Coordinates of N, CA and C in Angstrom, one line a residue:
M1 N -21.0 -53.3 82.6 CA -20.9 -53.6 81.2 C -19.7 -52.9 80.5
K2 N -18.8 -54.1 79.9 CA -17.6 -53.5 79.5 C -17.7 -52.5 77.8
G3 N -17.4 -51.6 77.6 CA -17.3 -50.7 76.5 C -18.7 -50.2 76.2
T4 N -19.2 -49.9 77.3 CA -20.7 -48.9 77.2 C -20.3 -47.5 76.9
N5 N -19.1 -47.2 77.2 CA -18.7 -45.4 76.9 C -18.0 -45.5 75.9
S6 N -17.6 -46.6 74.8 CA -16.9 -46.5 73.9 C -17.7 -45.7 72.6
P7 N -16.8 -44.9 71.8 CA -17.4 -44.1 70.7 C -18.3 -45.0 70.0
L8 N -17.8 -46.0 69.6 CA -18.8 -47.0 68.8 C -20.0 -47.2 69.4
F9 N -20.2 -48.0 70.7 CA -21.2 -48.2 71.4 C -22.4 -47.0 71.7
L10 N -21.8 -45.8 71.6 CA -22.3 -44.6 72.0 C -23.2 -44.5 70.6
Y11 N -22.4 -44.5 69.6 CA -22.8 -44.0 68.3 C -24.1 -44.9 67.9
F12 N -24.0 -46.2 68.3 CA -25.0 -47.2 67.9 C -26.5 -46.9 68.7
K13 N -26.1 -46.6 70.0 CA -27.1 -46.5 71.0 C -27.9 -44.9 70.3
M14 N -27.2 -44.1 70.2 CA -27.8 -42.8 69.7 C -28.6 -42.9 68.6
N15 N -28.0 -43.5 67.5 CA -28.4 -44.1 66.3 C -29.9 -44.5 66.3
G16 N -30.1 -45.6 67.3 CA -31.2 -46.2 67.5 C -32.4 -45.2 68.3
K17 N -31.8 -44.2 69.0 CA -32.5 -43.5 70.2 C -33.2 -42.2 68.9
V18 N -32.4 -41.8 68.0 CA -32.7 -40.5 67.0 C -33.8 -41.5 66.1
K19 N -33.4 -42.8 65.6 CA -34.2 -43.1 64.7 C -35.8 -43.3 65.4
D20 N -35.9 -43.6 66.5 CA -37.3 -43.9 67.3 C -37.8 -42.5 67.6
L21 N -37.1 -41.4 68.0 CA -37.8 -40.2 68.1 C -38.2 -39.5 66.8
L22 N -37.4 -39.9 65.7 CA -37.7 -39.4 64.3 C -39.0 -40.2 63.9
E23 N -39.0 -41.1 64.1 CA -40.2 -42.0 63.7 C -41.7 -41.7 64.3
E24 N -41.3 -41.2 65.7 CA -42.5 -40.9 66.6 C -42.9 -39.4 66.1
A25 N -42.0 -38.4 65.7 CA -42.4 -36.9 65.0 C -43.0 -37.1 63.8
L26 N -42.4 -38.0 62.9 CA -43.0 -38.1 61.6 C -44.6 -38.6 61.5
S27 N -44.8 -39.7 62.5 CA -46.1 -40.1 62.8 C -47.4 -39.4 63.1
L28 N -47.0 -38.3 63.7 CA -47.7 -37.2 64.0 C -48.3 -36.3 63.0
N29 N -47.7 -36.4 61.9 CA -48.2 -36.0 60.5 C -48.0 -36.9 59.3
E30 N -49.1 -37.7 58.8 CA -48.9 -38.6 58.0 C -48.6 -38.3 56.5
S31 N -48.6 -36.6 56.4 CA -48.2 -36.3 55.1 C -46.7 -35.9 54.9
L32 N -45.7 -36.4 56.2 CA -44.4 -36.2 55.9 C -43.8 -37.5 55.9
Y33 N -42.8 -37.8 55.5 CA -42.1 -38.8 55.0 C -40.5 -38.5 54.9
L34 N -39.8 -39.5 55.1 CA -38.3 -39.2 55.3 C -37.8 -39.6 54.0
I35 N -36.7 -38.6 53.7 CA -36.0 -38.7 52.4 C -34.5 -39.4 53.0
S36 N -33.8 -38.7 53.8 CA -32.8 -39.4 54.2 C -32.3 -39.0 55.9
F37 N -31.5 -40.2 56.5 CA -31.2 -40.1 57.7 C -29.6 -40.1 58.0
D38 N -29.0 -39.3 58.6 CA -27.5 -39.7 58.4 C -26.9 -39.2 59.8
I39 N -26.0 -40.3 60.7 CA -25.4 -39.8 61.7 C -24.0 -40.0 61.4
S40 N -23.3 -38.8 61.4 CA -21.7 -39.0 61.1 C -20.9 -39.5 62.4
S41 N -19.8 -39.8 61.9 CA -19.0 -40.3 63.3 C -18.5 -39.2 64.0
N42 N -18.7 -38.1 63.9 CA -18.5 -37.3 64.8 C -20.0 -36.6 65.6
N43 N -21.0 -37.4 65.3 CA -22.3 -37.1 65.9 C -23.2 -35.9 65.4
R44 N -22.9 -35.5 63.9 CA -23.7 -35.1 63.4 C -25.0 -35.4 62.4
I45 N -26.3 -35.1 63.3 CA -27.3 -35.8 62.7 C -28.0 -34.9 61.4
Q46 N -28.0 -35.3 60.3 CA -28.7 -34.7 59.3 C -29.7 -35.7 58.9
I47 N -30.9 -34.7 58.8 CA -32.4 -35.3 58.7 C -32.7 -34.8 57.5
V48 N -33.3 -35.1 56.5 CA -34.3 -34.4 55.4 C -35.5 -35.1 55.1
V49 N -36.5 -34.4 55.6 CA -37.7 -34.6 55.3 C -38.5 -34.1 54.1
D50 N -39.6 -34.6 53.7 CA -40.4 -34.1 52.7 C -42.0 -34.0 52.9
G51 N -43.0 -33.4 52.3 CA -44.2 -33.8 52.4 C -45.0 -33.7 51.3
D52 N -46.0 -34.3 51.6 CA -47.0 -34.3 50.1 C -47.2 -33.4 49.5
N53 N -47.4 -32.3 50.7 CA -47.9 -30.8 50.4 C -46.9 -29.7 50.7
G54 N -45.7 -30.0 50.6 CA -44.6 -29.3 51.1 C -44.2 -29.3 52.7
V55 N -43.3 -28.7 53.1 CA -43.1 -29.0 54.8 C -42.9 -27.8 55.1
P56 N -43.7 -27.3 56.3 CA -43.7 -25.9 56.7 C -42.2 -25.8 57.5
L57 N -41.7 -24.6 58.0 CA -40.8 -24.6 58.5 C -41.0 -25.0 59.9
S58 N -42.3 -24.8 60.3 CA -42.6 -25.2 61.6 C -42.7 -26.8 61.9
E59 N -42.7 -27.8 60.9 CA -42.9 -28.9 60.9 C -41.1 -29.2 61.3
C60 N -40.2 -28.8 60.3 CA -38.9 -28.9 60.7 C -38.8 -28.7 62.3
M61 N -38.9 -27.6 62.5 CA -38.8 -27.2 64.1 C -39.5 -28.3 65.1
R62 N -40.4 -28.7 64.7 CA -41.0 -29.6 65.8 C -40.2 -31.2 65.8
I63 N -39.9 -31.4 64.7 CA -39.3 -32.8 64.4 C -37.9 -32.6 65.3
S64 N -37.3 -31.3 65.0 CA -35.8 -31.1 65.7 C -36.1 -30.9 67.0
R65 N -37.2 -30.3 67.5 CA -37.3 -30.3 69.0 C -37.8 -31.6 69.8
N66 N -38.5 -32.6 68.9 CA -38.3 -33.7 69.6 C -37.3 -34.6 69.8
I67 N -36.4 -34.5 68.9 CA -35.4 -35.3 68.9 C -34.3 -34.8 70.1
E68 N -34.2 -33.0 69.9 CA -33.1 -32.6 70.9 C -33.7 -32.6 72.2
H69 N -34.7 -32.4 72.7 CA -35.2 -32.3 73.8 C -35.2 -33.6 74.4
N70 N -35.0 -34.9 73.5 CA -35.3 -36.2 74.3 C -33.8 -36.9 74.3
I71 N -32.9 -36.4 74.0 CA -31.6 -36.9 74.1 C -30.9 -36.1 75.2
D72 N -30.3 -36.7 76.1 CA -29.5 -36.3 77.1 C -27.9 -35.6 76.6
R73 N -27.9 -34.2 76.5 CA -26.8 -33.4 76.2 C -25.5 -34.0 77.1
E74 N -25.7 -34.5 78.3 CA -24.6 -34.9 79.0 C -24.1 -36.4 78.8
E75 N -24.5 -37.0 77.9 CA -24.6 -38.3 77.5 C -23.9 -37.9 76.1
Y76 N -24.5 -37.5 75.4 CA -23.9 -37.3 73.9 C -24.0 -35.9 73.5
D77 N -22.7 -35.2 72.5 CA -22.8 -34.3 72.3 C -22.8 -34.4 70.8
F78 N -23.9 -33.6 70.2 CA -24.3 -33.6 68.8 C -24.7 -32.6 68.4
S79 N -24.9 -32.3 66.8 CA -25.4 -31.3 66.0 C -26.8 -31.7 65.3
L80 N -27.5 -31.1 65.1 CA -28.7 -31.8 64.5 C -29.1 -30.6 63.6
E81 N -29.9 -31.2 62.3 CA -29.9 -30.4 61.2 C -31.3 -31.0 60.5
V82 N -32.4 -30.8 60.6 CA -33.7 -31.0 59.9 C -34.2 -30.1 58.9
S83 N -34.1 -30.6 57.6 CA -34.6 -29.8 56.5 C -35.0 -30.4 55.6
T84 N -35.4 -29.7 54.5 CA -36.4 -30.1 53.1 C -35.4 -30.4 51.9
P85 N -35.8 -31.2 50.9 CA -34.8 -31.5 50.0 C -34.5 -30.1 49.4
D86 N -33.7 -30.1 48.7 CA -33.2 -29.1 47.6 C -33.5 -29.3 46.6
I87 N -34.0 -28.4 45.8 CA -34.5 -28.5 44.4 C -33.6 -29.1 43.3
A88 N -32.3 -28.8 43.7 CA -31.3 -29.2 42.9 C -30.8 -30.8 43.1
H89 N -31.3 -31.3 44.1 CA -31.0 -32.8 44.4 C -32.1 -33.8 43.8
P90 N -31.5 -34.9 43.5 CA -32.5 -35.9 42.7 C -33.5 -36.2 43.5
I91 N -34.7 -36.6 43.2 CA -35.8 -37.2 43.5 C -35.3 -38.5 44.1
K92 N -35.6 -38.9 45.3 CA -35.3 -40.2 45.9 C -36.4 -41.3 46.3
V93 N -37.8 -40.6 46.5 CA -38.6 -41.7 47.2 C -39.8 -41.4 46.2
K94 N -40.4 -42.5 46.3 CA -41.7 -42.4 44.9 C -42.6 -41.6 45.3
R95 N -43.0 -41.3 46.8 CA -43.8 -40.2 47.0 C -43.6 -38.7 46.5
Q96 N -42.0 -38.7 46.1 CA -41.8 -37.3 45.8 C -42.3 -37.1 44.2
Y97 N -42.2 -38.2 43.7 CA -42.8 -38.4 42.3 C -44.2 -37.9 42.1
V98 N -44.9 -38.5 42.9 CA -46.5 -38.1 43.4 C -46.8 -36.6 43.5
K99 N -45.8 -36.1 44.1 CA -45.9 -34.5 44.7 C -45.6 -33.7 43.4
N100 N -44.6 -34.5 42.7 CA -44.5 -33.6 41.3 C -45.0 -33.9 40.1
I101 N -46.0 -34.4 40.2 CA -47.0 -34.5 38.7 C -47.1 -33.0 38.3
N102 N -47.1 -33.2 37.0 CA -47.4 -32.0 36.2 C -46.2 -31.2 36.4
R103 N -45.0 -31.4 36.8 CA -44.0 -30.7 36.6 C -42.8 -31.2 35.8
I104 N -42.1 -30.5 35.1 CA -41.2 -31.1 34.4 C -39.9 -31.8 35.0
L105 N -39.7 -33.2 34.4 CA -38.7 -33.9 34.8 C -37.5 -34.3 34.0
K106 N -36.4 -33.9 34.6 CA -35.3 -34.7 33.6 C -34.8 -36.0 34.5
V107 N -35.1 -37.2 33.4 CA -35.0 -38.5 33.7 C -33.9 -39.2 33.3
T108 N -32.9 -39.7 33.8 CA -31.6 -40.4 33.1 C -31.8 -42.0 33.5
T109 N -31.7 -42.6 32.3 CA -31.6 -44.3 32.5 C -30.4 -44.5 32.3
A110 N -30.1 -45.8 32.1 CA -28.6 -46.3 31.6 C -28.8 -46.2 30.4
E111 N -29.7 -46.4 29.7 CA -29.8 -46.3 28.0 C -29.9 -44.9 27.7
D112 N -30.9 -44.1 28.1 CA -31.5 -42.8 27.7 C -31.5 -41.8 28.7
S113 N -31.9 -40.5 28.1 CA -32.2 -39.4 29.1 C -33.4 -38.8 28.3
F114 N -34.4 -38.6 29.4 CA -35.8 -38.0 28.9 C -36.0 -36.6 29.7
E115 N -37.0 -35.7 29.1 CA -37.3 -34.5 29.8 C -38.6 -34.2 29.3
G116 N -39.5 -34.3 30.2 CA -40.9 -34.0 29.9 C -41.8 -33.7 30.8
S117 N -43.1 -33.6 31.0 CA -43.9 -33.4 32.2 C -44.3 -34.8 32.9
L118 N -44.3 -34.9 34.1 CA -44.7 -35.8 34.9 C -46.2 -36.1 34.7
V119 N -46.7 -37.0 34.2 CA -48.2 -37.2 33.9 C -48.9 -37.9 35.1
E120 N -48.0 -39.2 35.3 CA -48.5 -40.1 36.2 C -47.4 -40.8 36.8
A121 N -47.7 -41.4 38.0 CA -46.5 -41.8 39.2 C -47.5 -43.2 39.9
T122 N -47.1 -44.4 39.3 CA -47.8 -45.5 39.8 C -46.8 -45.9 41.1
N123 N -47.4 -47.4 41.5 CA -46.3 -47.9 42.3 C -45.1 -48.7 41.8
N124 N -45.1 -48.8 40.2 CA -44.0 -49.5 40.0 C -43.4 -48.4 38.8
E125 N -43.9 -47.4 38.1 CA -43.5 -46.6 37.2 C -43.8 -45.5 37.0
I126 N -43.6 -44.3 36.2 CA -43.8 -43.1 35.8 C -43.8 -43.0 34.5
V127 N -44.8 -41.8 34.0 CA -44.8 -41.4 32.6 C -44.7 -40.2 32.4
L128 N -43.5 -40.0 31.4 CA -43.6 -38.6 31.1 C -44.3 -38.2 29.7
K129 N -44.6 -36.7 29.3 CA -44.9 -36.7 28.0 C -44.2 -35.5 27.6
W130 N -43.9 -35.3 26.5 CA -43.3 -33.9 25.9 C -43.8 -33.7 24.2
K131 N -43.3 -32.7 23.9 CA -43.7 -32.2 22.5 C -42.4 -32.5 21.7
A132 N -42.2 -32.8 20.5 CA -40.9 -32.7 19.7 C -41.3 -32.5 18.4
R133 N -40.3 -31.7 17.7 CA -40.1 -31.4 16.3 C -39.6 -32.5 15.8
E134 N -40.4 -33.2 14.5 CA -39.8 -34.5 14.0 C -40.0 -34.1 12.4
P135 N -39.2 -34.7 11.5 CA -39.3 -34.4 10.1 C -40.7 -35.2 9.7
K136 N -41.3 -34.4 8.7 CA -42.4 -35.1 8.3 C -42.3 -36.2 7.8
P137 N -43.6 -37.4 7.7 CA -43.0 -38.6 7.0 C -43.3 -38.4 5.8
I138 N -43.8 -37.4 5.0 CA -43.8 -37.3 3.6 C -43.7 -35.5 3.4
G139 N -42.6 -35.4 2.5 CA -42.4 -34.1 2.1 C -41.4 -33.5 3.2
K140 N -41.3 -32.1 2.8 CA -40.2 -31.7 3.5 C -40.9 -30.5 4.6
G141 N -40.1 -30.2 5.9 CA -40.3 -29.8 6.8 C -40.4 -30.6 8.3
K142 N -40.9 -30.1 9.1 CA -41.2 -30.9 10.6 C -42.4 -30.7 10.9
V143 N -43.0 -31.4 11.7 CA -44.1 -31.5 12.3 C -43.7 -31.7 13.8
T144 N -44.8 -31.1 14.7 CA -44.9 -31.4 16.4 C -45.6 -32.7 16.8
V145 N -44.9 -33.5 17.3 CA -45.6 -34.7 17.5 C -45.5 -34.8 19.2
E146 N -46.5 -35.5 19.8 CA -46.4 -35.8 21.4 C -45.7 -37.0 21.6
K147 N -44.8 -36.9 22.5 CA -43.9 -38.2 23.0 C -44.4 -38.5 24.2
T148 N -44.4 -40.1 24.6 CA -44.8 -40.5 25.7 C -43.6 -41.5 26.2
A149 N -43.0 -41.6 27.3 CA -42.1 -42.4 27.9 C -42.8 -43.1 29.3
T150 N -43.1 -44.3 29.4 CA -43.2 -44.8 30.6 C -41.8 -45.7 31.0
I151 N -41.6 -45.1 32.3 CA -40.2 -45.7 33.1 C -40.3 -46.4 34.2
L152 N -39.8 -47.6 34.2 CA -40.0 -48.2 35.7 C -38.8 -47.4 36.5
Y153 N -39.2 -47.7 38.0 CA -38.4 -46.7 38.9 C -37.3 -47.5 39.0
T154 N -37.3 -48.9 38.8 CA -35.8 -49.6 39.0 C -34.7 -49.2 37.7
D155 N -35.3 -48.6 36.6 CA -34.5 -48.1 35.6 C -34.1 -46.7 35.8
I156 N -34.6 -46.0 36.6 CA -34.3 -44.6 37.0 C -32.7 -44.5 37.8
K157 N -31.8 -44.0 36.9 CA -30.6 -43.8 37.8 C -30.5 -42.2 38.6
E158 N -31.4 -41.1 37.8 CA -31.4 -40.0 38.4 C -32.7 -39.5 37.6
A159 N -33.3 -38.7 38.7 CA -34.7 -37.8 38.1 C -34.5 -36.7 39.3
K160 N -34.4 -35.4 38.1 CA -34.8 -34.4 38.8 C -35.7 -33.1 38.3
V161 N -36.4 -32.6 39.2 CA -37.2 -31.6 38.8 C -36.5 -30.5 38.0
K162 N -36.9 -30.2 37.0 CA -36.4 -29.1 36.0 C -37.2 -27.8 36.3
I163 N -36.6 -26.6 36.7 CA -37.0 -25.3 37.3 C -37.1 -24.5 35.7
V164 N -38.2 -24.1 35.6 CA -38.8 -23.3 34.6 C -39.2 -22.0 34.8
F165 N -38.4 -21.3 34.2 CA -38.7 -19.3 34.6 C -39.4 -19.1 33.7

């Protein structure tokens, strides 16, 4: 078959093989889910996984071994990195919202920005709650009020967990 050793052919062949091995490894632990998967043109494989209850290092190692031990190093030269999401990176997957219920999120939409405690995450939206100081309706001074925002996933431009010390 002509072109079966071309870099592009090998890239697509390896991409499919890695995806299959990754799906196989994730299927062994249903609390894990894929955040991102990338193979660069120089065969650097980067996989980011998360879990409903976090991801132990042993699970990252298991996924890595499942991929690495089933790809022929004679045929492919690659580097592999399996990691968990960095707290500084935005939330990308709906399951991450559920995992972060009761944590403080900073959510940006096209029109506004919100910061509050994530109290609910459904199939279509999230609900944030926070307290704000506002002027009293009558008289001088301020009063503390509880605010709520319901935000559709489709409206979210970026959402990050805020670290509180």
